[in-house]
Amino acid sequence: MSEEEYYEEGEEEEVEDEEEEEEEEEEVEEEENEEEEMNKYETLTTRSEGEEKLRARNEAKKGELDEQLRDVINEWRKQRAKEEEELKKLKDQQARRKEIRAEQEKQLAKQKKEEEERIRKEESEKKAREAEEKRKRLEEAERKRQSMVQAQKDKQQAGGYGSSDTRRGLGGFASVQDAKREKVKTKEQLADEKKISLSIRIKPLNLEDLEKDQLKSKANEMWENIIRLETEKYDLEERQRRQGWDLTELSERQTQRLRLKAVRMGLDAEALTGKYPPKIQTASKFERRADNKSYDDKKRLFDGGWEILSCEFLERDWKDKMGDWNKQQKTKLPKWFGVRPGKKSGDPVTPEDEDEGKAESLQDVEDFEEIGKIEDVDEEGEEEEEEYEEEEEEEEEDE
């Protein structure tokens, strides 16, 4: 056998083997496909049975839930019916109470109205009684006044003038109390008195059954009444004018007294004549005490303190140093161009020693004393200052 044949046989065997393997693989795939189809069918059958069971179970649960919901709805309807009944009862009860309350309010309003009417009636009756009493009292006072005026006129006609002088001094009134009472009266009281006095003075006229002579006498009476009223009016006007003059004079006197009082108190003359009292200058805003200090007192109020202490200290220091100066040895002054300072004409010539600055005799000491001490110079200066101050004080007094 040659190599080519051998190789060809080998290739044929390999091809056959490959074909067998492919057939085996196809068989295996077909078996697997069949198994898969069987599994799918089995799963579908099992799934359909489970779904049916689940559906049946869900339907059973749904039926139970429907029954429970139906029971709950029925219970709610029953509860709602009960609540509606109770609400209806409450509304009926509220309506009844409103009716009762409205009736009670009507009764209370009626009682209140009756009480107000009763109080108003009592007040009106009380005011009427007071007005009647007041009218009677004023009528009685007017009658007394008319009788007093008539008696005064009769007395004046008879020749007595003492009472008229006293009434003139009181401004036309019988006493001081009457004048004060007349001053205190209000406009309403004066109007009431005027009405009452006019009702007493002006009497109703009955001219129906009068004859000619009676009418003449009535006319004469009315004329006399007019004359009397005019005279009284004139007297009242004069009294009012006199009272105005008296008030003016009294106010002027009061002003003069207040001016004098202000001058005595050290204030301005017009300080107390104004509408308001004068302002008081206090010593401090924390003390309600008047400040009566003069300008010099206020200026010297804060003097002293450290200034006085420093002056005393300087004075004491000056005295100590002056004492030390007086205690030291007195020496002659050196010569100036051959002349001793302070030497007077006619004095002997001082001897020339080696020590010119020392005094060896009493004559030198006397010469030194003649020059003058500091104390003497200070005393002379003080005297000159005092004379100058006295001259200034005299000039200020002259001014």
Short mmCIF file of C-alpha atoms in Angstrom, two decimals, residues 26-307:
data_model
loop_
_atom_site.label_atom_id
_atom_site.label_comp_id
_atom_site.label_asym_id
_atom_site.label_seq_id
_atom_site.Cartn_x
_atom_site.Cartn_y
_atom_site.Cartn_z
CA GLU A 26 -28.20 16.46 16.35
CA GLU A 27 -29.80 13.62 18.26
CA VAL A 28 -28.77 15.11 21.54
CA GLU A 29 -30.20 18.50 20.53
CA GLU A 30 -33.47 16.90 19.49
CA GLU A 31 -33.68 15.12 22.80
CA GLU A 32 -33.00 18.34 24.66
CA ASN A 33 -35.67 20.16 22.66
CA GLU A 34 -38.15 17.46 23.46
CA GLU A 35 -37.29 17.64 27.13
CA GLU A 36 -37.71 21.42 27.08
CA GLU A 37 -41.08 21.13 25.41
CA MET A 38 -42.17 18.63 27.99
CA ASN A 39 -41.01 20.88 30.83
CA LYS A 40 -42.87 23.82 29.32
CA TYR A 41 -46.06 21.85 29.06
CA GLU A 42 -45.70 20.65 32.59
CA THR A 43 -45.05 24.21 33.87
CA LEU A 44 -48.05 25.53 31.95
CA THR A 45 -50.31 22.90 33.40
CA THR A 46 -49.02 23.52 36.94
CA ARG A 47 -49.33 27.32 36.47
CA SER A 48 -52.90 27.14 35.29
CA GLU A 49 -53.86 25.06 38.29
CA GLY A 50 -52.17 27.59 40.68
CA GLU A 51 -53.86 30.51 39.02
CA GLU A 52 -57.21 28.87 39.35
CA LYS A 53 -56.58 28.22 43.03
CA LEU A 54 -55.39 31.82 43.58
CA ARG A 55 -58.38 33.18 41.73
CA ALA A 56 -60.71 31.07 43.81
CA ARG A 57 -59.00 32.20 46.99
CA ASN A 58 -59.16 35.88 45.93
CA GLU A 59 -62.81 35.57 45.12
CA ALA A 60 -63.44 34.02 48.52
CA LYS A 61 -61.58 36.85 50.23
CA LYS A 62 -63.44 39.43 48.13
CA GLY A 63 -66.74 37.93 49.15
CA GLU A 64 -65.72 38.05 52.82
CA LEU A 65 -64.64 41.67 52.44
CA ASP A 66 -67.88 42.54 50.71
CA GLU A 67 -69.85 40.99 53.54
CA GLN A 68 -67.74 42.86 56.14
CA LEU A 69 -68.16 46.13 54.23
CA ARG A 70 -71.90 45.54 54.00
CA ASP A 71 -72.05 44.96 57.75
CA VAL A 72 -70.00 48.11 58.41
CA ILE A 73 -72.24 50.18 56.13
CA ASN A 74 -75.34 48.86 57.85
CA GLU A 75 -73.87 49.69 61.26
CA TRP A 76 -72.92 53.17 60.06
CA ARG A 77 -76.43 53.74 58.72
CA LYS A 78 -77.93 52.69 62.03
CA GLN A 79 -75.51 54.98 63.94
CA ARG A 80 -76.23 57.83 61.57
CA ALA A 81 -79.97 57.37 62.03
CA LYS A 82 -79.48 57.50 65.82
CA GLU A 83 -77.35 60.65 65.54
CA GLU A 84 -79.91 62.30 63.27
CA GLU A 85 -82.65 61.50 65.77
CA GLU A 86 -80.56 62.92 68.62
CA LEU A 87 -79.73 66.01 66.55
CA LYS A 88 -83.40 66.49 65.74
CA LYS A 89 -84.22 66.22 69.44
CA LEU A 90 -81.51 68.75 70.29
CA LYS A 91 -82.77 71.17 67.63
CA ASP A 92 -86.31 70.86 68.94
CA GLN A 93 -85.05 71.44 72.47
CA GLN A 94 -83.01 74.48 71.27
CA ALA A 95 -86.08 75.89 69.51
CA ARG A 96 -88.16 75.47 72.66
CA ARG A 97 -85.46 77.13 74.74
CA LYS A 98 -85.28 80.03 72.25
CA GLU A 99 -89.03 80.49 72.52
CA ILE A 100 -88.84 80.41 76.32
CA ARG A 101 -85.91 82.82 76.31
CA ALA A 102 -87.71 85.18 73.91
CA GLU A 103 -90.74 85.18 76.19
CA GLN A 104 -88.52 85.83 79.22
CA GLU A 105 -86.75 88.67 77.39
CA LYS A 106 -90.09 90.17 76.45
CA GLN A 107 -91.20 90.00 80.06
CA LEU A 108 -87.90 91.50 81.27
CA ALA A 109 -88.10 94.28 78.67
CA LYS A 110 -91.68 94.96 79.70
CA GLN A 111 -90.69 95.04 83.38
CA LYS A 112 -87.70 97.26 82.62
CA LYS A 113 -89.87 99.61 80.58
CA GLU A 114 -92.44 99.76 83.36
CA GLU A 115 -89.66 100.42 85.89
CA GLU A 116 -88.20 103.19 83.71
CA GLU A 117 -91.62 104.74 83.23
CA ARG A 118 -92.22 104.56 86.96
CA ILE A 119 -88.84 106.15 87.73
CA ARG A 120 -89.43 108.81 85.05
CA LYS A 121 -92.86 109.50 86.45
CA GLU A 122 -91.48 109.75 89.99
CA GLU A 123 -88.72 112.08 88.81
CA SER A 124 -91.17 114.24 86.90
CA GLU A 125 -93.48 114.35 89.94
CA LYS A 126 -90.50 115.15 92.16
CA LYS A 127 -89.37 117.91 89.81
CA ALA A 128 -92.92 119.25 89.64
CA ARG A 129 -93.15 119.27 93.43
CA GLU A 130 -89.76 120.95 93.71
CA ALA A 131 -90.75 123.51 91.08
CA GLU A 132 -94.03 124.14 92.86
CA GLU A 133 -92.28 124.51 96.21
CA LYS A 134 -89.68 126.75 94.64
CA ARG A 135 -92.38 128.83 92.98
CA LYS A 136 -94.24 129.17 96.25
CA ARG A 137 -91.03 130.06 98.04
CA LEU A 138 -90.13 132.64 95.42
CA GLU A 139 -93.67 134.03 95.44
CA GLU A 140 -93.46 134.39 99.19
CA ALA A 141 -90.06 136.07 98.89
CA GLU A 142 -91.40 138.37 96.18
CA ARG A 143 -94.40 139.28 98.31
CA LYS A 144 -92.09 140.03 101.22
CA ARG A 145 -89.90 142.12 99.00
CA GLN A 146 -92.86 143.97 97.56
CA SER A 147 -94.21 144.63 101.06
CA MET A 148 -90.74 145.75 102.20
CA VAL A 149 -90.37 148.04 99.18
CA GLN A 150 -93.83 149.45 99.78
CA ALA A 151 -93.06 150.01 103.47
CA GLN A 152 -89.78 151.69 102.51
CA LYS A 153 -91.57 153.95 100.06
CA ASP A 154 -94.12 154.86 102.68
CA LYS A 155 -91.34 155.60 105.13
CA GLN A 156 -89.50 157.72 102.58
CA GLN A 157 -92.66 159.62 101.85
CA ALA A 158 -93.13 160.11 105.58
CA GLY A 159 -89.61 161.61 105.82
CA GLY A 160 -87.37 158.73 106.96
CA TYR A 161 -84.14 158.35 104.91
CA GLY A 162 -81.98 156.24 107.21
CA SER A 163 -82.89 152.93 105.64
CA SER A 164 -82.28 154.22 102.13
CA ASP A 165 -78.76 155.28 103.12
CA THR A 166 -78.00 151.85 104.53
CA ARG A 167 -79.38 150.14 101.41
CA ARG A 168 -77.33 152.49 99.23
CA GLY A 169 -74.20 151.46 101.13
CA LEU A 170 -75.03 147.80 100.48
CA GLY A 171 -75.71 148.34 96.80
CA GLY A 172 -79.50 148.39 97.15
CA PHE A 173 -79.80 145.26 99.35
CA ALA A 174 -81.16 145.05 102.88
CA SER A 175 -78.22 143.05 104.25
CA VAL A 176 -74.88 141.58 103.29
CA GLN A 177 -76.40 138.08 103.14
CA ASP A 178 -78.94 139.24 100.56
CA ALA A 179 -76.19 140.77 98.45
CA LYS A 180 -74.10 137.57 98.60
CA ARG A 181 -77.13 135.42 97.78
CA GLU A 182 -77.95 137.64 94.82
CA LYS A 183 -74.37 137.32 93.58
CA VAL A 184 -74.34 133.50 93.84
CA LYS A 185 -77.57 132.92 91.88
CA THR A 186 -77.35 131.30 88.45
CA LYS A 187 -79.00 132.41 85.22
CA GLU A 188 -81.73 129.77 85.53
CA GLN A 189 -82.59 130.89 89.05
CA LEU A 190 -82.70 134.52 87.95
CA ALA A 191 -84.95 133.62 85.00
CA ASP A 192 -87.35 131.70 87.29
CA GLU A 193 -87.46 134.57 89.75
CA LYS A 194 -88.13 136.96 86.92
CA LYS A 195 -91.06 134.88 85.68
CA ILE A 196 -92.54 134.58 89.17
CA SER A 197 -92.10 138.28 89.91
CA LEU A 198 -93.71 139.17 86.59
CA SER A 199 -96.61 136.81 87.29
CA ILE A 200 -97.14 138.56 90.65
CA ARG A 201 -96.73 142.06 89.34
CA ILE A 202 -98.63 141.65 86.08
CA LYS A 203 -102.10 140.59 87.12
CA PRO A 204 -104.74 139.47 84.62
CA LEU A 205 -107.12 142.16 83.39
CA ASN A 206 -110.87 141.67 83.65
CA LEU A 207 -112.34 144.35 81.38
CA GLU A 208 -115.59 142.70 80.43
CA ASP A 209 -117.87 144.04 83.17
CA LEU A 210 -116.17 147.43 83.66
CA GLU A 211 -117.83 150.78 83.03
CA LYS A 212 -116.32 154.04 81.80
CA ASP A 213 -115.30 155.35 85.21
CA GLN A 214 -113.88 151.98 86.15
CA LEU A 215 -111.87 151.84 82.89
CA LYS A 216 -110.47 155.32 83.59
CA SER A 217 -109.45 154.29 87.10
CA LYS A 218 -107.90 151.12 85.70
CA ALA A 219 -105.96 153.13 83.11
CA ASN A 220 -104.71 155.51 85.82
CA GLU A 221 -103.65 152.56 87.94
CA MET A 222 -101.76 151.04 85.03
CA TRP A 223 -100.10 154.38 84.30
CA GLU A 224 -98.98 154.66 87.91
CA ASN A 225 -97.71 151.10 87.70
CA ILE A 226 -95.71 151.97 84.57
CA ILE A 227 -94.21 155.00 86.30
CA ARG A 228 -93.29 152.86 89.31
CA LEU A 229 -91.68 150.22 87.11
CA GLU A 230 -89.71 152.85 85.20
CA THR A 231 -88.45 154.34 88.45
CA GLU A 232 -87.44 150.90 89.69
CA LYS A 233 -85.70 150.23 86.38
CA TYR A 234 -83.79 153.48 86.71
CA ASP A 235 -82.85 152.63 90.30
CA LEU A 236 -81.64 149.19 89.26
CA GLU A 237 -79.55 150.63 86.40
CA GLU A 238 -77.98 153.15 88.74
CA ARG A 239 -77.27 150.44 91.28
CA GLN A 240 -75.63 148.31 88.59
CA ARG A 241 -73.49 151.28 87.49
CA ARG A 242 -72.55 152.00 91.12
CA GLN A 243 -71.63 148.37 91.67
CA GLY A 244 -69.41 148.49 88.57
CA TRP A 245 -67.64 151.55 89.95
CA ASP A 246 -67.24 149.83 93.32
CA LEU A 247 -65.77 146.74 91.67
CA THR A 248 -63.34 148.88 89.66
CA GLU A 249 -62.25 150.73 92.78
CA LEU A 250 -61.84 147.52 94.76
CA SER A 251 -59.79 145.92 91.99
CA GLU A 252 -57.57 149.01 91.85
CA ARG A 253 -57.08 148.90 95.62
CA GLN A 254 -56.23 145.23 95.45
CA THR A 255 -53.71 145.91 92.69
CA GLN A 256 -52.06 148.65 94.78
CA ARG A 257 -51.85 146.36 97.81
CA LEU A 258 -50.34 143.57 95.73
CA ARG A 259 -47.77 145.97 94.32
CA LEU A 260 -46.77 147.11 97.81
CA LYS A 261 -46.61 143.50 98.99
CA ALA A 262 -44.37 142.55 96.05
CA VAL A 263 -42.04 145.48 96.78
CA ARG A 264 -41.83 144.48 100.46
CA MET A 265 -40.99 140.89 99.41
CA GLY A 266 -38.20 142.17 97.16
CA LEU A 267 -39.98 141.23 93.94
CA ASP A 268 -40.99 143.24 90.92
CA ALA A 269 -43.94 145.60 91.50
CA GLU A 270 -46.11 143.78 88.91
CA ALA A 271 -45.12 140.28 90.07
CA LEU A 272 -48.31 139.61 92.08
CA THR A 273 -50.80 141.47 89.88
CA GLY A 274 -50.85 138.96 87.03
CA LYS A 275 -53.05 135.96 86.47
CA TYR A 276 -50.46 133.51 87.81
CA PRO A 277 -48.19 133.80 90.86
CA PRO A 278 -44.53 134.71 90.28
CA LYS A 279 -41.92 132.07 89.73
CA ILE A 280 -39.90 131.16 92.81
CA GLN A 281 -36.17 130.72 92.40
CA THR A 282 -35.23 127.73 94.52
CA ALA A 283 -31.84 127.02 96.04
CA SER A 284 -31.79 123.56 94.51
CA LYS A 285 -33.99 121.48 92.30
CA PHE A 286 -34.12 118.85 95.05
CA GLU A 287 -35.37 121.26 97.79
CA ARG A 288 -38.55 123.31 97.72
CA ARG A 289 -36.96 126.22 99.52
CA ALA A 290 -36.79 129.79 98.22
CA ASP A 291 -33.34 131.19 97.38
CA ASN A 292 -33.08 134.60 99.09
CA LYS A 293 -29.32 135.06 98.67
CA SER A 294 -27.99 138.25 97.12
CA TYR A 295 -25.49 138.39 94.27
CA ASP A 296 -22.52 138.94 96.61
CA ASP A 297 -23.60 136.01 98.80
CA LYS A 298 -23.82 133.75 95.78
CA LYS A 299 -20.44 134.98 94.52
CA ARG A 300 -18.76 134.30 97.87
CA LEU A 301 -20.60 131.00 98.33
CA PHE A 302 -17.78 128.93 96.89
CA ASP A 303 -14.90 131.02 98.21
CA GLY A 304 -12.36 129.35 100.48
CA GLY A 305 -11.16 125.82 100.41
CA TRP A 306 -7.73 125.32 98.95
CA GLU A 307 -7.19 129.05 98.34
#
